[in-house]
């Protein structure tokens, strides 16, 4: 059995299948970890969702910000942007089944045997593992409930951006969602900055990448994440694994085989960018 970790797929179905073929992935034997953002921007989000759903228990995934945005679009809360290329998925006969499956997926994966954690954006240094797990489960619970449209309507926004256990209600859920699916930079005290998207060498001071600040989770676990394509999988400390290498932007789709830490890549197709 092998464990394969793959970065943001973003609707790049052909590249996903080709990358899995490189390692002879066998869903009867192997396990696939996916960093989220399965959909949007790439050419075939529908095929990606169908394929991943069919993998059943052989896949462990987390939701990303684009996956949450798809849920909001389907619920009529957000606009379907042409650049996201979601229309075939939204109009598919099995869209209801796919959406209901997607909103019941986790935001955090933890493997105690491997001492491995995965979240789409990473783990804020303000959280210990117990807090990270509790906050993820709170968001997952509301997403799986009948009241999920209320949460989706309230999840957009950059505040609050500082963790305190006193946070409650929709404010707490919004912070947790941002920390797990949108975070890139933090202030030195761990407070989230939800604006900067530059590469770390161009980040405005005093901002630091979240993984540059010491945190209790990173001290005890390896952390795999996606979300940040401009890193190109580089520049992180040991034990922090950046998997998004920008396949949908003409970069590559990257896979890490956990057991021997060997990397595999599949080139993405370069396509003209679509306007918003």
XYZ file of C-alpha atoms in Angstrom:
276
model
C 0.000 0.000 0.000
C 1.185 3.491 -0.878
C -0.074 6.900 0.203
C -0.157 9.572 -2.497
C -0.574 13.276 -1.745
C -1.703 15.480 -4.639
C -2.069 19.257 -4.835
C -4.968 21.348 -6.074
C -6.567 19.642 -9.075
C -8.781 22.573 -10.150
C -10.729 20.621 -12.744
C -7.609 19.248 -14.474
C -9.026 15.764 -14.904
C -6.711 14.543 -17.672
C -3.628 15.563 -15.710
C -4.953 13.859 -12.577
C -5.501 10.569 -14.377
C -2.113 10.773 -16.099
C -0.361 11.516 -12.806
C -2.022 8.583 -11.069
C -1.050 6.361 -13.986
C 2.606 7.312 -13.439
C 2.506 5.649 -10.031
C 0.105 2.851 -10.999
C -2.404 4.016 -8.391
C -4.648 1.160 -7.298
C -7.715 2.260 -5.305
C -8.062 -1.263 -3.940
C -4.659 -1.012 -2.301
C -3.466 2.593 -2.177
C -4.696 5.747 -0.502
C -5.020 9.135 -2.170
C -4.886 12.418 -0.247
C -6.142 15.547 -2.044
C -5.536 19.095 -0.798
C -8.889 20.487 -1.972
C -9.863 22.923 -4.713
C -10.957 19.993 -6.803
C -12.973 22.348 -8.983
C -12.850 25.657 -10.876
C -10.510 27.244 -13.423
C -9.589 23.963 -15.124
C -11.504 22.374 -18.017
C -13.390 19.477 -16.394
C -14.481 19.969 -12.794
C -17.429 17.652 -13.398
C -15.213 14.692 -14.334
C -12.935 15.345 -11.354
C -15.796 15.295 -8.856
C -17.315 12.186 -10.387
C -13.988 10.362 -10.331
C -13.043 11.326 -6.783
C -16.496 10.465 -5.468
C -16.271 7.013 -7.053
C -12.994 6.336 -5.235
C -14.902 5.987 -1.975
C -12.811 5.123 1.061
C -9.543 5.085 -0.884
C -9.491 8.895 -0.970
C -8.970 11.351 1.877
C -9.634 14.912 0.826
C -10.195 18.326 2.347
C -12.358 21.136 1.052
C -10.730 24.235 -0.381
C -12.026 27.755 -0.868
C -13.058 27.025 -4.468
C -14.983 23.949 -3.371
C -16.844 26.069 -0.816
C -17.485 28.692 -3.467
C -19.023 26.024 -5.712
C -21.386 25.097 -2.883
C -22.350 28.763 -2.525
C -22.939 29.132 -6.275
C -25.115 26.025 -6.365
C -27.111 27.343 -3.416
C -27.747 30.610 -5.277
C -25.643 32.657 -2.869
C -22.705 33.531 -5.142
C -22.369 34.286 -8.823
C -21.212 31.698 -11.344
C -18.160 33.360 -12.879
C -17.247 32.296 -16.437
C -13.556 32.025 -15.506
C -14.403 29.238 -13.042
C -15.807 27.061 -15.847
C -18.368 25.451 -13.563
C -21.436 25.541 -15.822
C -21.216 21.908 -17.051
C -21.042 20.770 -13.432
C -23.880 23.009 -12.295
C -26.094 21.737 -15.126
C -25.206 18.046 -14.836
C -27.960 15.510 -14.149
C -26.070 14.298 -11.089
C -25.218 17.779 -9.774
C -27.419 17.379 -6.690
C -25.729 14.131 -5.713
C -22.247 15.560 -6.271
C -22.947 18.732 -4.304
C -24.489 16.842 -1.401
C -21.478 14.533 -1.342
C -19.046 17.460 -1.515
C -20.565 19.401 1.367
C -20.112 16.383 3.612
C -16.345 16.233 3.095
C -13.886 17.334 5.803
C -11.732 20.430 6.107
C -8.981 18.654 8.008
C -7.321 15.255 7.736
C -5.196 13.838 10.546
C -3.251 10.583 10.529
C -1.787 9.904 13.956
C 0.266 6.933 12.764
C 1.962 8.952 10.044
C 1.932 12.141 12.170
C 0.547 13.831 9.081
C -2.016 16.625 8.867
C -3.615 18.093 5.756
C -5.662 21.265 5.340
C -6.188 23.242 2.163
C -4.439 26.425 3.301
C -2.530 25.069 6.294
C -2.813 25.339 10.081
C -2.707 28.711 11.792
C 0.108 28.887 14.359
C -2.468 30.116 16.892
C -4.057 26.640 17.068
C -2.952 23.472 18.775
C -4.146 20.178 17.333
C -7.161 19.847 19.597
C -8.343 23.331 18.609
C -7.730 22.735 14.907
C -9.741 19.525 15.002
C -12.582 21.056 16.993
C -12.847 24.106 14.719
C -12.764 21.984 11.572
C -15.477 19.702 12.914
C -17.692 22.682 13.743
C -17.569 23.901 10.135
C -18.052 20.384 8.797
C -21.092 19.902 11.020
C -22.880 22.996 9.753
C -21.997 22.216 6.130
C -23.577 18.777 6.493
C -26.708 20.209 8.128
C -29.878 21.625 6.604
C -28.787 25.121 7.669
C -25.689 25.103 5.456
C -26.943 27.906 3.139
C -26.975 30.288 6.125
C -23.330 29.502 6.784
C -22.357 29.806 3.118
C -23.990 33.228 2.974
C -22.058 34.349 6.051
C -18.645 32.792 5.332
C -17.434 35.584 3.034
C -15.380 38.234 4.793
C -11.937 38.731 6.297
C -12.961 39.360 9.897
C -12.480 38.272 12.597
C -8.824 37.615 11.833
C -7.505 36.829 15.299
C -8.201 33.611 17.148
C -9.650 33.566 20.624
C -11.590 30.714 22.223
C -14.290 33.279 23.002
C -15.272 33.474 19.323
C -18.717 32.024 18.761
C -21.441 31.613 16.176
C -20.897 32.656 12.579
C -17.814 34.735 13.475
C -16.087 31.631 14.820
C -17.081 29.591 11.784
C -15.812 32.317 9.440
C -12.443 32.512 11.178
C -12.053 28.743 11.061
C -12.983 28.623 7.387
C -10.525 31.373 6.503
C -7.740 29.761 8.509
C -8.262 26.354 6.913
C -9.053 27.355 3.322
C -7.795 30.904 2.575
C -4.826 31.734 4.836
C -1.418 32.631 3.448
C 0.146 35.255 5.687
C 0.112 36.107 9.363
C 1.306 39.021 11.446
C 4.067 38.171 13.951
C 1.464 37.540 16.675
C -0.278 34.954 14.480
C -3.168 37.203 13.469
C -4.301 36.397 9.927
C -3.764 38.728 7.001
C -6.340 37.936 4.337
C -5.150 40.428 1.715
C -1.558 39.719 0.666
C -1.051 37.088 -2.035
C 2.493 37.864 -3.150
C 5.320 35.361 -3.075
C 7.099 35.416 0.289
C 10.080 37.346 -1.040
C 7.724 40.181 -2.014
C 5.501 40.148 1.058
C 4.984 43.508 2.766
C 6.509 43.658 6.243
C 5.812 42.606 8.932
C 3.827 39.765 7.311
C 5.233 36.246 7.360
C 3.969 33.075 5.679
C 1.926 31.145 8.235
C 4.476 28.336 8.124
C 7.322 30.706 9.056
C 5.823 31.212 12.519
C 6.312 28.503 15.142
C 3.150 26.660 16.112
C 2.294 23.631 18.233
C 0.894 21.565 15.361
C 3.989 21.972 13.187
C 6.134 20.929 16.132
C 4.515 17.494 16.260
C 3.180 16.794 12.750
C 4.053 17.172 9.109
C 1.568 19.553 7.487
C 0.525 19.125 3.843
C -1.334 21.954 2.158
C -2.260 23.386 -1.225
C -3.815 26.764 -2.061
C -0.589 28.715 -2.694
C 0.446 28.023 -6.279
C 3.011 30.830 -6.451
C 5.185 28.929 -3.962
C 5.681 26.323 -6.695
C 6.147 23.752 -3.938
C 9.296 25.473 -2.662
C 10.555 27.499 0.259
C 8.838 25.769 3.159
C 10.537 24.417 6.298
C 11.122 20.721 6.762
C 7.866 18.994 7.524
C 5.733 21.621 5.757
C 4.694 20.253 2.365
C 3.426 22.655 -0.306
C 1.604 20.632 -2.940
C -0.091 23.207 -5.207
C 2.135 23.789 -8.221
C -0.373 25.597 -10.440
C -1.586 22.953 -12.855
C -4.576 25.012 -13.975
C -2.259 27.958 -14.711
C -0.022 25.899 -16.985
C 2.251 24.667 -14.203
C 2.232 21.071 -13.034
C 0.112 18.749 -10.953
C 2.356 17.372 -8.226
C 2.234 14.132 -6.247
C 4.265 13.098 -3.225
C 4.523 9.410 -2.395
C 4.612 9.509 1.353
C 6.462 6.284 2.055
C 9.679 7.232 0.248
C 9.063 11.000 -0.138
C 9.425 10.739 -3.904
C 7.859 13.431 -6.082
C 6.064 12.944 -9.398
C 4.717 15.688 -11.655
C 2.394 15.969 -14.635
C 2.591 19.062 -16.856
C -0.586 21.104 -17.138
C -1.991 22.270 -20.444
C -1.425 25.928 -21.181
C -4.739 27.471 -22.123
C -5.675 31.094 -22.710
C -6.924 32.796 -19.559
C -10.636 33.538 -19.388
C -11.832 36.974 -18.338
C -13.908 37.351 -15.207
